[in-house]
Short mmCIF file of C-alpha atoms in Angstrom, two decimals:
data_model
loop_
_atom_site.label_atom_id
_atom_site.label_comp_id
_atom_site.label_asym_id
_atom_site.label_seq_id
_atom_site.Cartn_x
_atom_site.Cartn_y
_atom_site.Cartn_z
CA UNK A 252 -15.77 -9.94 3.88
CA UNK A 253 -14.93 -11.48 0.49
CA UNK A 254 -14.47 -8.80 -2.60
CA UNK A 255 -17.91 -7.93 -4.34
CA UNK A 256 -18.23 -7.11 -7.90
CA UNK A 257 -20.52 -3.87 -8.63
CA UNK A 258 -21.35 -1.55 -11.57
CA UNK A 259 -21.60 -3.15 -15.06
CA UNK A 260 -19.54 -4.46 -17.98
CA UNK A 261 -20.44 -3.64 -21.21
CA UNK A 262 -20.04 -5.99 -24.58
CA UNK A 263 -16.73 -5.81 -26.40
CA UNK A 264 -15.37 -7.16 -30.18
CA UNK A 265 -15.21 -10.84 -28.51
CA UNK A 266 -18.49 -11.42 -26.13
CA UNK A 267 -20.28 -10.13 -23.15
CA UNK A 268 -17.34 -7.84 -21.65
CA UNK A 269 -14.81 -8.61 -19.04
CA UNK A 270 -15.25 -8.99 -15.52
CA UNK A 271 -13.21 -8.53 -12.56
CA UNK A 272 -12.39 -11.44 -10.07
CA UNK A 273 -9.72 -12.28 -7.83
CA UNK A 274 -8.08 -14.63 -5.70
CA UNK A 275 -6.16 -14.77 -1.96
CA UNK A 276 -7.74 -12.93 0.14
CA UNK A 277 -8.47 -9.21 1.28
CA UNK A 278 -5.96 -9.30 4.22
CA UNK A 279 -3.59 -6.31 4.39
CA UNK A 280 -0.94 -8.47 6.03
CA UNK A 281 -1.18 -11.65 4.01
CA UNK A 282 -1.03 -8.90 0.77
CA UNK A 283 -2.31 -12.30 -1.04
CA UNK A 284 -4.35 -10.02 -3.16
CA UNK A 285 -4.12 -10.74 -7.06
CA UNK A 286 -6.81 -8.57 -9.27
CA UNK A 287 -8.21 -10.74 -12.29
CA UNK A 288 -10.46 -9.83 -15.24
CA UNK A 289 -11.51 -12.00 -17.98
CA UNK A 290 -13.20 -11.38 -21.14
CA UNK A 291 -11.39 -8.86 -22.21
CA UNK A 292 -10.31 -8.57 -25.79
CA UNK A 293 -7.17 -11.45 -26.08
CA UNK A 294 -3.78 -9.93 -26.24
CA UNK A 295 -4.30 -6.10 -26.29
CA UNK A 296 -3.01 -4.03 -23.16
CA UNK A 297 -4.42 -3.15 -19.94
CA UNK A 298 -4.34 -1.16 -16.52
CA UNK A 299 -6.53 -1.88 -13.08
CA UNK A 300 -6.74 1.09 -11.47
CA UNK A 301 -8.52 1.94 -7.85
CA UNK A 302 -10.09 4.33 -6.05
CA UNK A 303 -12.29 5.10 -2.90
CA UNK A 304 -15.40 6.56 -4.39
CA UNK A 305 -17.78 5.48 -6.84
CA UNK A 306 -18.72 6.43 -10.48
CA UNK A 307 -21.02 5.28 -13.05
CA UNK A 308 -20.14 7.69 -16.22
CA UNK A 309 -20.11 6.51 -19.59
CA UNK A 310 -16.54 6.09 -21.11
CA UNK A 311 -14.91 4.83 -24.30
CA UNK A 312 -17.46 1.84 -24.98
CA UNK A 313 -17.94 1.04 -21.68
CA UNK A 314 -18.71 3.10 -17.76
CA UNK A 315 -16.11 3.79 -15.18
CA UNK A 316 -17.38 2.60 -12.07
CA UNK A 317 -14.47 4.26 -9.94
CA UNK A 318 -14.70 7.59 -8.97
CA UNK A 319 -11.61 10.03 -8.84
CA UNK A 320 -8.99 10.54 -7.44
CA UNK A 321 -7.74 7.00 -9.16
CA UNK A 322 -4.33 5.16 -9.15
CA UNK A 323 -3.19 3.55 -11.85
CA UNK A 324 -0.90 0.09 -11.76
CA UNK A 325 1.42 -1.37 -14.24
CA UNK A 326 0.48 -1.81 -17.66
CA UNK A 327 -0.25 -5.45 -18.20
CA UNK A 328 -0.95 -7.39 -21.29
CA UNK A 329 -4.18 -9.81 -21.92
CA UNK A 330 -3.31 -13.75 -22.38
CA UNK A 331 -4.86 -15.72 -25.65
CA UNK A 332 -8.48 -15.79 -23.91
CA UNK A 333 -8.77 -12.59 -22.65
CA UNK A 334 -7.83 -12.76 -18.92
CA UNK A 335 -5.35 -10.64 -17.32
CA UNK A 336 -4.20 -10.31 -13.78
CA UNK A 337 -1.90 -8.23 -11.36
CA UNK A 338 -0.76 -8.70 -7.90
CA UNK A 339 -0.53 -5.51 -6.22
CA UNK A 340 1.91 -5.30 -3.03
CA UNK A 341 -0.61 -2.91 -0.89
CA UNK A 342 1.77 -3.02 2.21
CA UNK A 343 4.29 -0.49 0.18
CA UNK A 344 1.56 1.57 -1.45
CA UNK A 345 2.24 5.00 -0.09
CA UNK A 346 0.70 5.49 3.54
CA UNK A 347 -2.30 7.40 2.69
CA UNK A 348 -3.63 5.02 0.08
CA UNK A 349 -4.68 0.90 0.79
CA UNK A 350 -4.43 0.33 4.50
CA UNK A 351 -6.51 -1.82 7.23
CA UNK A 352 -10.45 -1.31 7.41
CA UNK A 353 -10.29 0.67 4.01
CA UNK A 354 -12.23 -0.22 1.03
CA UNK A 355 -11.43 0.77 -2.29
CA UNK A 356 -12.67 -0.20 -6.21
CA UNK A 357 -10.58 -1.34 -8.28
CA UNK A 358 -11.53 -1.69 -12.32
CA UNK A 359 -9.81 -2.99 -15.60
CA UNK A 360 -9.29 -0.93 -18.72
CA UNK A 361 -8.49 -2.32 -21.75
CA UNK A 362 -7.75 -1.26 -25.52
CA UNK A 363 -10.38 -2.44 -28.24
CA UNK A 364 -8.57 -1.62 -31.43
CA UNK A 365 -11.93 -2.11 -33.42
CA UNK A 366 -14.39 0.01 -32.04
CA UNK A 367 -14.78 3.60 -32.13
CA UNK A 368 -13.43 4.66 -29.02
CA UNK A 369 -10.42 2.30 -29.06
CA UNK A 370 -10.95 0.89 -25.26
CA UNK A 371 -13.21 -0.51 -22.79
CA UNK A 372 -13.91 -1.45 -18.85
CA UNK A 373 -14.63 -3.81 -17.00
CA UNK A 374 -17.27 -4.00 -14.29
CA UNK A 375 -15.30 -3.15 -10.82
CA UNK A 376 -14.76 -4.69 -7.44
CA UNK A 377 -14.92 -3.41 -4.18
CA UNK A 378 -12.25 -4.56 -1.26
CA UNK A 379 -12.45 -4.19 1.71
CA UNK A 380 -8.85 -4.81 3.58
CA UNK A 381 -8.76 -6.59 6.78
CA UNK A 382 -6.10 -7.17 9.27
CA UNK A 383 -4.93 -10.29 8.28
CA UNK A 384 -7.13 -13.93 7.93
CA UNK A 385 -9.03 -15.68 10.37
CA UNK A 386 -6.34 -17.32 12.93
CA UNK A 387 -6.22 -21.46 12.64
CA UNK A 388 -9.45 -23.33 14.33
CA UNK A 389 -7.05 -25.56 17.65
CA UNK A 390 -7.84 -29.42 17.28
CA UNK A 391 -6.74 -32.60 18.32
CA UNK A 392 -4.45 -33.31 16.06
CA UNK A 393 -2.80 -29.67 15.00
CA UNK A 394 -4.34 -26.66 13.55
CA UNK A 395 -6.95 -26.57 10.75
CA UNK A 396 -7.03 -23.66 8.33
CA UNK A 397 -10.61 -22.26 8.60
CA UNK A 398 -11.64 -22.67 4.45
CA UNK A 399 -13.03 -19.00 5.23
CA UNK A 400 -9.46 -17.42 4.69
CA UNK A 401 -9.40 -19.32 1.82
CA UNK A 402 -12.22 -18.39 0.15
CA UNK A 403 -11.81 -17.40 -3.45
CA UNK A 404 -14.17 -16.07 -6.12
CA UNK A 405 -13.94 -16.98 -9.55
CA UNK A 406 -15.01 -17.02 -12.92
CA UNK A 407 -16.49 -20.11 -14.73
CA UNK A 408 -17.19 -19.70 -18.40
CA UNK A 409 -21.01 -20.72 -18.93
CA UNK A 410 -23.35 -20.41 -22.07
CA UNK A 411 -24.75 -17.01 -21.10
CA UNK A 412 -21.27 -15.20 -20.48
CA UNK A 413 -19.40 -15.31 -17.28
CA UNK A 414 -21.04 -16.17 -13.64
CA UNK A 415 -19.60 -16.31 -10.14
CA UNK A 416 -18.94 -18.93 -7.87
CA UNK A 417 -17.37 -19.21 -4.93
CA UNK A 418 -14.80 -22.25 -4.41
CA UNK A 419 -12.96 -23.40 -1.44
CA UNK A 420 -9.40 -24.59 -1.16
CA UNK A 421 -9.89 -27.46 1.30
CA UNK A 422 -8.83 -27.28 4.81
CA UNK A 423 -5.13 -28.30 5.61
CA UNK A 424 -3.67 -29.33 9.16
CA UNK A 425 -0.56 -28.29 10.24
CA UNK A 426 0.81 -30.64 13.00
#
């Protein structure tokens, strides 16, 4: 199954919030995985962090949507617009964290130097790690990459804040 985004986002100095998206794919052996958020306030610092359970508690000017215990990843910075992105590698996470047929929620926080509270979230996404992608459909002339392993959900700006679509990187044959 493809990553779903739950809980909410709350506004920030610069628009409707920031969201989380992503791109690759939720195998565990492909580790493809890269964590995106947009909307988030341009330039200021950042952390995803993930956990197995679920929260909705108010916090700072926004609501963490992951429930303790959480792990935290690098500190990364937002670009110019406000997105921001990380690409975990799950397959050297300690052993009793991210492994095959586990799901976990994973969430951006974010500074906001001009409210009150000094940060935000974003809404959060829940994963769901698989073994690896679909294997190659067999035809005539090679193997086709099923655009199912491919699938990836993004973010397209639109006059009413962020909304998701899905897009699919057309099939390639391998001869």
């Amino acid at each position: 199954d493809n990553p779903t985004n739950s809980c909410s986002t709350m506004p920030n100095s610069v628009g409707w919030g920031a969201s989380m998206g992503y791109s690759g794919t939720a195998s565990y052996t492909a580790n493809d995985l890269a964590l995106e958020c947009y909307g988030a306030v341009p330039n200021q610092f950042g952390i995803f962090f993930y956990g197995q359970s679920t929260a909705n508690a108010p916090f700072g000017d926004g609501v963490r949507c992951v429930g303790a215990p959480v792990s935290r990843l690098p500190v990364v910075q937002a670009a110019a617009f406000g997105s921001a992105s990380y690409q975990p590698a799950f397959t050297s996470a300690p052993p009793d964290q991210v492994t095959v047929d586990s799901t976990w929620k994973f969430q951006f926080w974010y500074r906001t130097p001009s409210s009150p509270s000094t940060f935000n979230l974003s809404d959060a996404i829940s994963v769901t790690f698989c073994q690896r992608p679909e294997p190659p459909a067999r035809t005539s002339s090679g193997f086709t990459e099923p655009s199912a392993a491919w699938s990836l959900k993004m973010r397209v700006a639109s006059s009413s804040g962020y909304s998701n679509e899905t897009a699919r990187k057309p099939p390639q044959t391998f001869r």
